[in-house]
């Protein structure tokens, strides 16, 4: 990682955490990738960063006590003073296209792509779930487009929202003429349909990847923690722009995913972030599992 990129990554994380009113720790970032298939498509989960937050009541369990959050973490057998989130992206190869969904914060994604045998120039489409720095930070490298041949696609509401954010001005300037917008529900590339998921940001979307009878749903930031977001989906989350709408979306989406046994990718769940949501009493649990390569 060049020093420019390193400082950019830290700035992005700083922006995210300043907005959230807390400080974050960013351990060394290790590249990693996991390839699997959805029907005839090759799909690759790509690791970008690991994000360790203090359990300080500012992100998870807003309006609840640090002790209550600690009890949920303790029951899951993990440390009670921090919450660890992965930052990951997804790549889909379809005939004539290499599609990247989200770009991380500018951590190890570039190295993860190299390990997976993908060059930056190979990427034809970048689909953005939403414009937070841990999803669009990897779009720009050393002041230039990180994926020079790609069309960058996001919902029109999200692009309007992003352009108003002065902290994103440097990124917006570089990507401006490469962005194409869509309305949620639109097919954005032949194998991928966008899905509106309200609350996290004004134009937040997920993406459904389909081939034959198999599908994978990238749910973006509908959930953040594989523990708290599923055990207490009704708890407000500091990252969410509209906490009420996000809570409604989280509960409705989790119910639907558990009922349909939908294969899910979630960028902040433990790498590779692929698995199923299961109902567990009056709440939910995460069952990680990547489809076997056939
Ligand atoms: Zn995020």
PDB file of C-alpha atoms and ligand atoms in Angstrom:
ATOM      1  CA  UNK A   1       0.000   0.000   0.000  1.00  0.00           C
ATOM      2  CA  UNK A   2       1.469   3.401  -0.939  1.00  0.00           C
ATOM      3  CA  UNK A   3       1.572   6.089   1.712  1.00  0.00           C
ATOM      4  CA  UNK A   4      -1.086   8.072  -0.174  1.00  0.00           C
ATOM      5  CA  UNK A   5      -3.415   5.131  -0.101  1.00  0.00           C
ATOM      6  CA  UNK A   6      -2.654   4.362   3.516  1.00  0.00           C
ATOM      7  CA  UNK A   7      -3.431   7.905   4.597  1.00  0.00           C
ATOM      8  CA  UNK A   8      -6.525   7.918   2.396  1.00  0.00           C
ATOM      9  CA  UNK A   9      -7.753   4.730   4.020  1.00  0.00           C
ATOM     10  CA  UNK A  10      -7.182   6.107   7.481  1.00  0.00           C
ATOM     11  CA  UNK A  11      -8.844   9.382   6.530  1.00  0.00           C
ATOM     12  CA  UNK A  12     -11.868   7.451   5.303  1.00  0.00           C
ATOM     13  CA  UNK A  13     -12.090   5.434   8.469  1.00  0.00           C
ATOM     14  CA  UNK A  14     -11.548   8.608  10.464  1.00  0.00           C
ATOM     15  CA  UNK A  15     -14.397  10.287   8.574  1.00  0.00           C
ATOM     16  CA  UNK A  16     -16.630   7.336   9.282  1.00  0.00           C
ATOM     17  CA  UNK A  17     -15.767   7.255  12.954  1.00  0.00           C
ATOM     18  CA  UNK A  18     -15.794  11.012  13.468  1.00  0.00           C
ATOM     19  CA  UNK A  19     -19.298  10.958  12.022  1.00  0.00           C
ATOM     20  CA  UNK A  20     -20.095   8.180  14.481  1.00  0.00           C
ATOM     21  CA  UNK A  21     -18.443  10.100  17.321  1.00  0.00           C
ATOM     22  CA  UNK A  22     -15.849   7.498  18.322  1.00  0.00           C
ATOM     23  CA  UNK A  23     -12.344   6.359  17.488  1.00  0.00           C
ATOM     24  CA  UNK A  24     -11.587   3.138  15.626  1.00  0.00           C
ATOM     25  CA  UNK A  25      -8.667   0.758  15.597  1.00  0.00           C
ATOM     26  CA  UNK A  26      -7.467  -0.584  12.265  1.00  0.00           C
ATOM     27  CA  UNK A  27      -5.275  -3.684  12.569  1.00  0.00           C
ATOM     28  CA  UNK A  28      -2.951  -4.711   9.689  1.00  0.00           C
ATOM     29  CA  UNK A  29      -4.973  -5.642   6.629  1.00  0.00           C
ATOM     30  CA  UNK A  30      -4.443  -9.082   5.094  1.00  0.00           C
ATOM     31  CA  UNK A  31      -5.535  -9.881   1.529  1.00  0.00           C
ATOM     32  CA  UNK A  32      -7.781 -12.901   1.051  1.00  0.00           C
ATOM     33  CA  UNK A  33     -10.256 -14.250  -1.503  1.00  0.00           C
ATOM     34  CA  UNK A  34     -12.767 -17.088  -1.733  1.00  0.00           C
ATOM     35  CA  UNK A  35     -14.134 -18.237  -5.100  1.00  0.00           C
ATOM     36  CA  UNK A  36     -17.403 -20.138  -5.560  1.00  0.00           C
ATOM     37  CA  UNK A  37     -20.159 -20.557  -8.128  1.00  0.00           C
ATOM     38  CA  UNK A  38     -23.705 -19.297  -8.499  1.00  0.00           C
ATOM     39  CA  UNK A  39     -25.081 -21.385 -11.381  1.00  0.00           C
ATOM     40  CA  UNK A  40     -22.748 -20.789 -14.319  1.00  0.00           C
ATOM     41  CA  UNK A  41     -21.199 -17.640 -12.790  1.00  0.00           C
ATOM     42  CA  UNK A  42     -17.877 -17.517 -10.985  1.00  0.00           C
ATOM     43  CA  UNK A  43     -18.194 -15.351  -7.880  1.00  0.00           C
ATOM     44  CA  UNK A  44     -15.355 -14.247  -5.594  1.00  0.00           C
ATOM     45  CA  UNK A  45     -15.567 -12.798  -2.081  1.00  0.00           C
ATOM     46  CA  UNK A  46     -12.646 -10.380  -1.528  1.00  0.00           C
ATOM     47  CA  UNK A  47     -11.255  -9.161   1.780  1.00  0.00           C
ATOM     48  CA  UNK A  48     -10.382  -5.505   2.239  1.00  0.00           C
ATOM     49  CA  UNK A  49     -10.113  -4.664   5.935  1.00  0.00           C
ATOM     50  CA  UNK A  50     -10.907  -5.553   9.517  1.00  0.00           C
ATOM     51  CA  UNK A  51     -12.545  -2.936  11.678  1.00  0.00           C
ATOM     52  CA  UNK A  52     -12.469  -3.135  15.494  1.00  0.00           C
ATOM     53  CA  UNK A  53     -14.790  -0.757  17.332  1.00  0.00           C
ATOM     54  CA  UNK A  54     -15.050  -0.166  21.058  1.00  0.00           C
ATOM     55  CA  UNK A  55     -18.300  -1.257  22.692  1.00  0.00           C
ATOM     56  CA  UNK A  56     -19.149   2.300  23.718  1.00  0.00           C
ATOM     57  CA  UNK A  57     -22.874   2.458  22.952  1.00  0.00           C
ATOM     58  CA  UNK A  58     -22.352   4.802  20.005  1.00  0.00           C
ATOM     59  CA  UNK A  59     -22.816   2.331  17.120  1.00  0.00           C
ATOM     60  CA  UNK A  60     -24.392  -0.846  18.459  1.00  0.00           C
ATOM     61  CA  UNK A  61     -27.056  -0.768  21.122  1.00  0.00           C
ATOM     62  CA  UNK A  62     -27.634   2.975  20.822  1.00  0.00           C
ATOM     63  CA  UNK A  63     -30.239   3.714  23.548  1.00  0.00           C
ATOM     64  CA  UNK A  64     -29.142   0.549  25.400  1.00  0.00           C
ATOM     65  CA  UNK A  65     -26.354   0.185  27.954  1.00  0.00           C
ATOM     66  CA  UNK A  66     -22.816  -0.987  27.225  1.00  0.00           C
ATOM     67  CA  UNK A  67     -23.582  -3.798  29.703  1.00  0.00           C
ATOM     68  CA  UNK A  68     -26.560  -4.992  27.650  1.00  0.00           C
ATOM     69  CA  UNK A  69     -24.414  -5.027  24.486  1.00  0.00           C
ATOM     70  CA  UNK A  70     -21.684  -6.845  26.440  1.00  0.00           C
ATOM     71  CA  UNK A  71     -24.186  -9.514  27.516  1.00  0.00           C
ATOM     72  CA  UNK A  72     -25.115 -10.206  23.874  1.00  0.00           C
ATOM     73  CA  UNK A  73     -21.412 -10.484  22.939  1.00  0.00           C
ATOM     74  CA  UNK A  74     -20.651 -12.661  25.989  1.00  0.00           C
ATOM     75  CA  UNK A  75     -23.455 -15.087  25.093  1.00  0.00           C
ATOM     76  CA  UNK A  76     -21.797 -15.492  21.667  1.00  0.00           C
ATOM     77  CA  UNK A  77     -18.428 -16.243  23.303  1.00  0.00           C
ATOM     78  CA  UNK A  78     -16.548 -13.178  22.003  1.00  0.00           C
ATOM     79  CA  UNK A  79     -14.838 -10.249  23.801  1.00  0.00           C
ATOM     80  CA  UNK A  80     -17.342  -7.844  25.381  1.00  0.00           C
ATOM     81  CA  UNK A  81     -15.328  -4.610  25.057  1.00  0.00           C
ATOM     82  CA  UNK A  82     -15.048  -4.479  21.248  1.00  0.00           C
ATOM     83  CA  UNK A  83     -17.091  -5.295  18.138  1.00  0.00           C
ATOM     84  CA  UNK A  84     -15.174  -6.588  15.109  1.00  0.00           C
ATOM     85  CA  UNK A  85     -16.485  -6.027  11.588  1.00  0.00           C
ATOM     86  CA  UNK A  86     -14.990  -7.271   8.336  1.00  0.00           C
ATOM     87  CA  UNK A  87     -14.955  -5.029   5.253  1.00  0.00           C
ATOM     88  CA  UNK A  88     -15.362  -7.136   2.098  1.00  0.00           C
ATOM     89  CA  UNK A  89     -16.339  -6.850  -1.554  1.00  0.00           C
ATOM     90  CA  UNK A  90     -17.786  -9.241  -4.116  1.00  0.00           C
ATOM     91  CA  UNK A  91     -16.763  -9.970  -7.704  1.00  0.00           C
ATOM     92  CA  UNK A  92     -18.864 -11.635 -10.397  1.00  0.00           C
ATOM     93  CA  UNK A  93     -17.626 -12.850 -13.765  1.00  0.00           C
ATOM     94  CA  UNK A  94     -20.249 -13.065 -16.480  1.00  0.00           C
ATOM     95  CA  UNK A  95     -19.552 -13.386 -20.200  1.00  0.00           C
ATOM     96  CA  UNK A  96     -17.914 -10.154 -21.378  1.00  0.00           C
ATOM     97  CA  UNK A  97     -17.992  -8.531 -17.919  1.00  0.00           C
ATOM     98  CA  UNK A  98     -16.116  -8.452 -14.638  1.00  0.00           C
ATOM     99  CA  UNK A  99     -18.373  -6.886 -12.004  1.00  0.00           C
ATOM    100  CA  UNK A 100     -17.169  -5.635  -8.627  1.00  0.00           C
ATOM    101  CA  UNK A 101     -19.757  -4.910  -5.924  1.00  0.00           C
ATOM    102  CA  UNK A 102     -18.367  -2.259  -3.533  1.00  0.00           C
ATOM    103  CA  UNK A 103     -14.688  -1.360  -3.252  1.00  0.00           C
ATOM    104  CA  UNK A 104     -13.816  -1.385   0.469  1.00  0.00           C
ATOM    105  CA  UNK A 105     -12.020   1.442   2.232  1.00  0.00           C
ATOM    106  CA  UNK A 106      -8.765   1.200   0.251  1.00  0.00           C
ATOM    107  CA  UNK A 107      -7.249  -1.584   2.384  1.00  0.00           C
ATOM    108  CA  UNK A 108      -6.147  -4.973   1.032  1.00  0.00           C
ATOM    109  CA  UNK A 109      -8.720  -5.203  -1.795  1.00  0.00           C
ATOM    110  CA  UNK A 110      -6.200  -4.531  -4.572  1.00  0.00           C
ATOM    111  CA  UNK A 111      -3.961  -7.355  -3.287  1.00  0.00           C
ATOM    112  CA  UNK A 112      -6.949  -9.657  -2.825  1.00  0.00           C
ATOM    113  CA  UNK A 113      -7.921  -9.028  -6.470  1.00  0.00           C
ATOM    114  CA  UNK A 114      -4.364  -9.821  -7.587  1.00  0.00           C
ATOM    115  CA  UNK A 115      -4.431 -13.062  -5.595  1.00  0.00           C
ATOM    116  CA  UNK A 116      -7.723 -13.943  -7.321  1.00  0.00           C
ATOM    117  CA  UNK A 117      -6.098 -13.316 -10.721  1.00  0.00           C
ATOM    118  CA  UNK A 118      -8.007 -10.102 -11.494  1.00  0.00           C
ATOM    119  CA  UNK A 119      -6.384  -6.915 -12.798  1.00  0.00           C
ATOM    120  CA  UNK A 120      -7.897  -3.510 -12.051  1.00  0.00           C
ATOM    121  CA  UNK A 121      -8.263  -2.890 -15.821  1.00  0.00           C
ATOM    122  CA  UNK A 122     -10.336  -6.085 -16.160  1.00  0.00           C
ATOM    123  CA  UNK A 123     -13.214  -4.646 -14.117  1.00  0.00           C
ATOM    124  CA  UNK A 124     -16.006  -3.441 -16.446  1.00  0.00           C
ATOM    125  CA  UNK A 125     -18.648  -2.487 -13.860  1.00  0.00           C
ATOM    126  CA  UNK A 126     -18.486  -1.376 -10.239  1.00  0.00           C
ATOM    127  CA  UNK A 127     -21.830  -1.632  -8.434  1.00  0.00           C
ATOM    128  CA  UNK A 128     -22.100   0.447  -5.273  1.00  0.00           C
ATOM    129  CA  UNK A 129     -24.508  -0.488  -2.463  1.00  0.00           C
ATOM    130  CA  UNK A 130     -24.100   2.966  -0.871  1.00  0.00           C
ATOM    131  CA  UNK A 131     -21.629   5.821  -0.629  1.00  0.00           C
ATOM    132  CA  UNK A 132     -20.032   5.312   2.802  1.00  0.00           C
ATOM    133  CA  UNK A 133     -16.202   5.396   2.743  1.00  0.00           C
ATOM    134  CA  UNK A 134     -15.896   1.664   3.504  1.00  0.00           C
ATOM    135  CA  UNK A 135     -17.765   0.915   0.246  1.00  0.00           C
ATOM    136  CA  UNK A 136     -16.546   3.624  -2.155  1.00  0.00           C
ATOM    137  CA  UNK A 137     -13.091   4.346  -0.653  1.00  0.00           C
ATOM    138  CA  UNK A 138     -11.431   1.878  -3.032  1.00  0.00           C
ATOM    139  CA  UNK A 139     -12.776   3.637  -6.159  1.00  0.00           C
ATOM    140  CA  UNK A 140      -9.870   6.097  -6.156  1.00  0.00           C
ATOM    141  CA  UNK A 141      -6.196   5.240  -5.843  1.00  0.00           C
ATOM    142  CA  UNK A 142      -3.462   7.920  -5.776  1.00  0.00           C
ATOM    143  CA  UNK A 143      -5.991  10.487  -6.994  1.00  0.00           C
ATOM    144  CA  UNK A 144      -6.988   8.410 -10.033  1.00  0.00           C
ATOM    145  CA  UNK A 145      -9.702   5.894 -10.891  1.00  0.00           C
ATOM    146  CA  UNK A 146      -8.703   2.552  -9.339  1.00  0.00           C
ATOM    147  CA  UNK A 147     -10.746   0.704 -12.006  1.00  0.00           C
ATOM    148  CA  UNK A 148     -10.052   2.851 -15.079  1.00  0.00           C
ATOM    149  CA  UNK A 149     -12.294   0.972 -17.527  1.00  0.00           C
ATOM    150  CA  UNK A 150     -15.292   0.489 -15.249  1.00  0.00           C
ATOM    151  CA  UNK A 151     -18.692   2.134 -15.319  1.00  0.00           C
ATOM    152  CA  UNK A 152     -19.617   2.975 -11.708  1.00  0.00           C
ATOM    153  CA  UNK A 153     -23.269   2.264 -10.973  1.00  0.00           C
ATOM    154  CA  UNK A 154     -25.340   3.364  -7.980  1.00  0.00           C
ATOM    155  CA  UNK A 155     -28.944   4.374  -7.352  1.00  0.00           C
ATOM    156  CA  UNK A 156     -29.878   7.928  -8.343  1.00  0.00           C
ATOM    157  CA  UNK A 157     -30.890   8.762  -4.742  1.00  0.00           C
ATOM    158  CA  UNK A 158     -27.482   7.589  -3.509  1.00  0.00           C
ATOM    159  CA  UNK A 159     -25.563   9.622  -6.090  1.00  0.00           C
ATOM    160  CA  UNK A 160     -27.536  12.762  -5.105  1.00  0.00           C
ATOM    161  CA  UNK A 161     -26.748  12.018  -1.432  1.00  0.00           C
ATOM    162  CA  UNK A 162     -23.038  11.396  -2.119  1.00  0.00           C
ATOM    163  CA  UNK A 163     -22.597  14.638  -4.079  1.00  0.00           C
ATOM    164  CA  UNK A 164     -23.876  16.632  -1.071  1.00  0.00           C
ATOM    165  CA  UNK A 165     -21.260  15.115   1.271  1.00  0.00           C
ATOM    166  CA  UNK A 166     -18.278  17.489   1.373  1.00  0.00           C
ATOM    167  CA  UNK A 167     -16.084  14.741   2.897  1.00  0.00           C
ATOM    168  CA  UNK A 168     -16.497  12.793  -0.364  1.00  0.00           C
ATOM    169  CA  UNK A 169     -15.621  15.763  -2.624  1.00  0.00           C
ATOM    170  CA  UNK A 170     -12.199  14.363  -3.649  1.00  0.00           C
ATOM    171  CA  UNK A 171     -13.704  10.997  -4.658  1.00  0.00           C
ATOM    172  CA  UNK A 172     -16.720  12.575  -6.411  1.00  0.00           C
ATOM    173  CA  UNK A 173     -14.444  14.759  -8.557  1.00  0.00           C
ATOM    174  CA  UNK A 174     -12.535  11.712  -9.850  1.00  0.00           C
ATOM    175  CA  UNK A 175     -15.529   9.408 -10.453  1.00  0.00           C
ATOM    176  CA  UNK A 176     -18.062  12.039 -11.606  1.00  0.00           C
ATOM    177  CA  UNK A 177     -18.021  11.365 -15.370  1.00  0.00           C
ATOM    178  CA  UNK A 178     -17.961   7.561 -14.898  1.00  0.00           C
ATOM    179  CA  UNK A 179     -21.122   7.200 -12.810  1.00  0.00           C
ATOM    180  CA  UNK A 180     -24.399   5.870 -14.203  1.00  0.00           C
ATOM    181  CA  UNK A 181     -27.460   5.808 -11.983  1.00  0.00           C
ATOM    182  CA  UNK A 182     -30.521   3.591 -11.818  1.00  0.00           C
ATOM    183  CA  UNK A 183     -33.797   3.259  -9.924  1.00  0.00           C
ATOM    184  CA  UNK A 184     -33.871   0.437  -7.310  1.00  0.00           C
ATOM    185  CA  UNK A 185     -35.373  -2.683  -8.885  1.00  0.00           C
ATOM    186  CA  UNK A 186     -33.545  -2.123 -12.172  1.00  0.00           C
ATOM    187  CA  UNK A 187     -31.438  -4.833 -13.793  1.00  0.00           C
ATOM    188  CA  UNK A 188     -28.022  -3.145 -13.692  1.00  0.00           C
ATOM    189  CA  UNK A 189     -26.054  -5.734 -15.708  1.00  0.00           C
ATOM    190  CA  UNK A 190     -27.466  -8.948 -17.266  1.00  0.00           C
ATOM    191  CA  UNK A 191     -26.848 -11.151 -14.189  1.00  0.00           C
ATOM    192  CA  UNK A 192     -27.577  -8.599 -11.462  1.00  0.00           C
ATOM    193  CA  UNK A 193     -30.785  -6.863 -10.309  1.00  0.00           C
ATOM    194  CA  UNK A 194     -30.737  -4.041  -7.740  1.00  0.00           C
ATOM    195  CA  UNK A 195     -32.962  -4.307  -4.661  1.00  0.00           C
ATOM    196  CA  UNK A 196     -34.013  -1.260  -2.631  1.00  0.00           C
ATOM    197  CA  UNK A 197     -33.171  -1.699   1.087  1.00  0.00           C
ATOM    198  CA  UNK A 198     -34.269   1.400   2.982  1.00  0.00           C
ATOM    199  CA  UNK A 199     -32.791   3.234   5.945  1.00  0.00           C
ATOM    200  CA  UNK A 200     -29.007   2.845   6.018  1.00  0.00           C
ATOM    201  CA  UNK A 201     -28.522   5.705   3.498  1.00  0.00           C
ATOM    202  CA  UNK A 202     -31.116   7.437   1.252  1.00  0.00           C
ATOM    203  CA  UNK A 203     -30.294   5.304  -1.805  1.00  0.00           C
ATOM    204  CA  UNK A 204     -28.949   2.115  -0.218  1.00  0.00           C
ATOM    205  CA  UNK A 205     -29.500  -0.995  -2.373  1.00  0.00           C
ATOM    206  CA  UNK A 206     -28.651  -4.681  -2.347  1.00  0.00           C
ATOM    207  CA  UNK A 207     -27.899  -6.730  -5.453  1.00  0.00           C
ATOM    208  CA  UNK A 208     -29.356 -10.080  -6.477  1.00  0.00           C
ATOM    209  CA  UNK A 209     -27.000 -12.192  -8.589  1.00  0.00           C
ATOM    210  CA  UNK A 210     -28.768 -14.954 -10.502  1.00  0.00           C
ATOM    211  CA  UNK A 211     -27.800 -17.789 -12.835  1.00  0.00           C
ATOM    212  CA  UNK A 212     -30.205 -20.606 -13.644  1.00  0.00           C
ATOM    213  CA  UNK A 213     -32.040 -21.478 -10.424  1.00  0.00           C
ATOM    214  CA  UNK A 214     -29.259 -20.237  -8.137  1.00  0.00           C
ATOM    215  CA  UNK A 215     -29.170 -16.796  -6.553  1.00  0.00           C
ATOM    216  CA  UNK A 216     -27.013 -14.837  -4.144  1.00  0.00           C
ATOM    217  CA  UNK A 217     -28.226 -11.653  -2.455  1.00  0.00           C
ATOM    218  CA  UNK A 218     -25.690  -9.000  -1.447  1.00  0.00           C
ATOM    219  CA  UNK A 219     -27.591  -7.239   1.357  1.00  0.00           C
ATOM    220  CA  UNK A 220     -25.116  -4.358   1.758  1.00  0.00           C
ATOM    221  CA  UNK A 221     -25.297  -2.756   5.187  1.00  0.00           C
ATOM    222  CA  UNK A 222     -28.702  -4.159   6.152  1.00  0.00           C
ATOM    223  CA  UNK A 223     -26.721  -5.861   8.949  1.00  0.00           C
ATOM    224  CA  UNK A 224     -23.266  -4.981  10.350  1.00  0.00           C
ATOM    225  CA  UNK A 225     -22.463  -7.431  13.161  1.00  0.00           C
ATOM    226  CA  UNK A 226     -23.005 -11.178  12.767  1.00  0.00           C
ATOM    227  CA  UNK A 227     -23.984 -11.160  16.446  1.00  0.00           C
ATOM    228  CA  UNK A 228     -25.727  -7.936  17.515  1.00  0.00           C
ATOM    229  CA  UNK A 229     -27.529  -7.209  14.206  1.00  0.00           C
ATOM    230  CA  UNK A 230     -29.097 -10.683  14.287  1.00  0.00           C
ATOM    231  CA  UNK A 231     -29.761 -11.172  18.004  1.00  0.00           C
ATOM    232  CA  UNK A 232     -31.072  -7.615  18.439  1.00  0.00           C
ATOM    233  CA  UNK A 233     -32.163  -6.446  14.963  1.00  0.00           C
ATOM    234  CA  UNK A 234     -34.543  -3.982  16.641  1.00  0.00           C
ATOM    235  CA  UNK A 235     -31.697  -2.088  18.347  1.00  0.00           C
ATOM    236  CA  UNK A 236     -30.858   1.252  16.663  1.00  0.00           C
ATOM    237  CA  UNK A 237     -27.483   1.378  14.856  1.00  0.00           C
ATOM    238  CA  UNK A 238     -25.374   4.555  14.876  1.00  0.00           C
ATOM    239  CA  UNK A 239     -24.257   3.960  11.282  1.00  0.00           C
ATOM    240  CA  UNK A 240     -27.847   4.143   9.961  1.00  0.00           C
ATOM    241  CA  UNK A 241     -29.006   7.417   8.423  1.00  0.00           C
ATOM    242  CA  UNK A 242     -32.694   6.788   9.178  1.00  0.00           C
ATOM    243  CA  UNK A 243     -32.630   4.459  12.188  1.00  0.00           C
ATOM    244  CA  UNK A 244     -36.393   3.718  12.207  1.00  0.00           C
ATOM    245  CA  UNK A 245     -36.477   2.831   8.492  1.00  0.00           C
ATOM    246  CA  UNK A 246     -33.270   0.794   8.829  1.00  0.00           C
ATOM    247  CA  UNK A 247     -34.691  -1.164  11.778  1.00  0.00           C
ATOM    248  CA  UNK A 248     -37.858  -1.948   9.795  1.00  0.00           C
ATOM    249  CA  UNK A 249     -35.818  -2.993   6.766  1.00  0.00           C
ATOM    250  CA  UNK A 250     -33.463  -5.127   8.892  1.00  0.00           C
ATOM    251  CA  UNK A 251     -36.279  -7.062  10.576  1.00  0.00           C
ATOM    252  CA  UNK A 252     -38.339  -7.499   7.366  1.00  0.00           C
ATOM    253  CA  UNK A 253     -35.300  -8.524   5.307  1.00  0.00           C
ATOM    254  CA  UNK A 254     -34.028 -10.991   7.929  1.00  0.00           C
ATOM    255  CA  UNK A 255     -37.486 -12.597   8.179  1.00  0.00           C
ATOM    256  CA  UNK A 256     -37.686 -12.937   4.403  1.00  0.00           C
ATOM    257  CA  UNK A 257     -34.138 -14.336   4.100  1.00  0.00           C
ATOM    258  CA  UNK A 258     -34.711 -16.902   6.872  1.00  0.00           C
ATOM    259  CA  UNK A 259     -38.015 -18.017   5.346  1.00  0.00           C
ATOM    260  CA  UNK A 260     -36.657 -18.397   1.807  1.00  0.00           C
ATOM    261  CA  UNK A 261     -33.304 -19.886   2.927  1.00  0.00           C
ATOM    262  CA  UNK A 262     -31.666 -17.360   0.573  1.00  0.00           C
ATOM    263  CA  UNK A 263     -27.875 -17.515   0.136  1.00  0.00           C
ATOM    264  CA  UNK A 264     -26.536 -14.157   1.340  1.00  0.00           C
ATOM    265  CA  UNK A 265     -23.368 -12.071   1.040  1.00  0.00           C
ATOM    266  CA  UNK A 266     -22.972  -9.372   3.704  1.00  0.00           C
ATOM    267  CA  UNK A 267     -19.868  -7.163   3.423  1.00  0.00           C
ATOM    268  CA  UNK A 268     -19.338  -6.669   7.186  1.00  0.00           C
ATOM    269  CA  UNK A 269     -19.930 -10.228   8.421  1.00  0.00           C
ATOM    270  CA  UNK A 270     -16.852 -12.407   9.089  1.00  0.00           C
ATOM    271  CA  UNK A 271     -14.946 -13.056   5.834  1.00  0.00           C
ATOM    272  CA  UNK A 272     -15.992 -14.418   3.363  1.00  0.00           C
ATOM    273  CA  UNK A 273     -19.405 -13.137   4.516  1.00  0.00           C
ATOM    274  CA  UNK A 274     -21.349 -15.835   2.643  1.00  0.00           C
ATOM    275  CA  UNK A 275     -24.031 -17.948   4.304  1.00  0.00           C
ATOM    276  CA  UNK A 276     -27.639 -18.125   5.453  1.00  0.00           C
ATOM    277  CA  UNK A 277     -29.821 -16.337   7.985  1.00  0.00           C
ATOM    278  CA  UNK A 278     -31.736 -18.698  10.251  1.00  0.00           C
ATOM    279  CA  UNK A 279     -34.613 -17.951  12.602  1.00  0.00           C
ATOM    280  CA  UNK A 280     -33.539 -18.598  16.225  1.00  0.00           C
ATOM    281  CA  UNK A 281     -36.438 -18.209  18.666  1.00  0.00           C
ATOM    282  CA  UNK A 282     -37.645 -14.619  18.447  1.00  0.00           C
ATOM    283  CA  UNK A 283     -34.480 -13.465  16.671  1.00  0.00           C
ATOM    284  CA  UNK A 284     -31.956 -14.726  14.076  1.00  0.00           C
ATOM    285  CA  UNK A 285     -28.541 -16.325  13.694  1.00  0.00           C
ATOM    286  CA  UNK A 286     -25.848 -16.319  11.017  1.00  0.00           C
ATOM    287  CA  UNK A 287     -24.888 -19.675   9.528  1.00  0.00           C
ATOM    288  CA  UNK A 288     -21.728 -19.142   7.457  1.00  0.00           C
ATOM    289  CA  UNK A 289     -21.146 -21.428   4.491  1.00  0.00           C
ATOM    290  CA  UNK A 290     -19.818 -21.033   0.966  1.00  0.00           C
ATOM    291  CA  UNK A 291     -21.317 -23.264  -1.791  1.00  0.00           C
ATOM    292  CA  UNK A 292     -19.034 -26.163  -2.765  1.00  0.00           C
ATOM    293  CA  UNK A 293     -17.204 -25.648  -6.082  1.00  0.00           C
ATOM    294  CA  UNK A 294     -18.823 -28.047  -8.578  1.00  0.00           C
TER     295      UNK A 294
HETATM  296 ZN1  LIG B   1     -20.428  -0.405   5.554  1.00  0.00          ZN
END
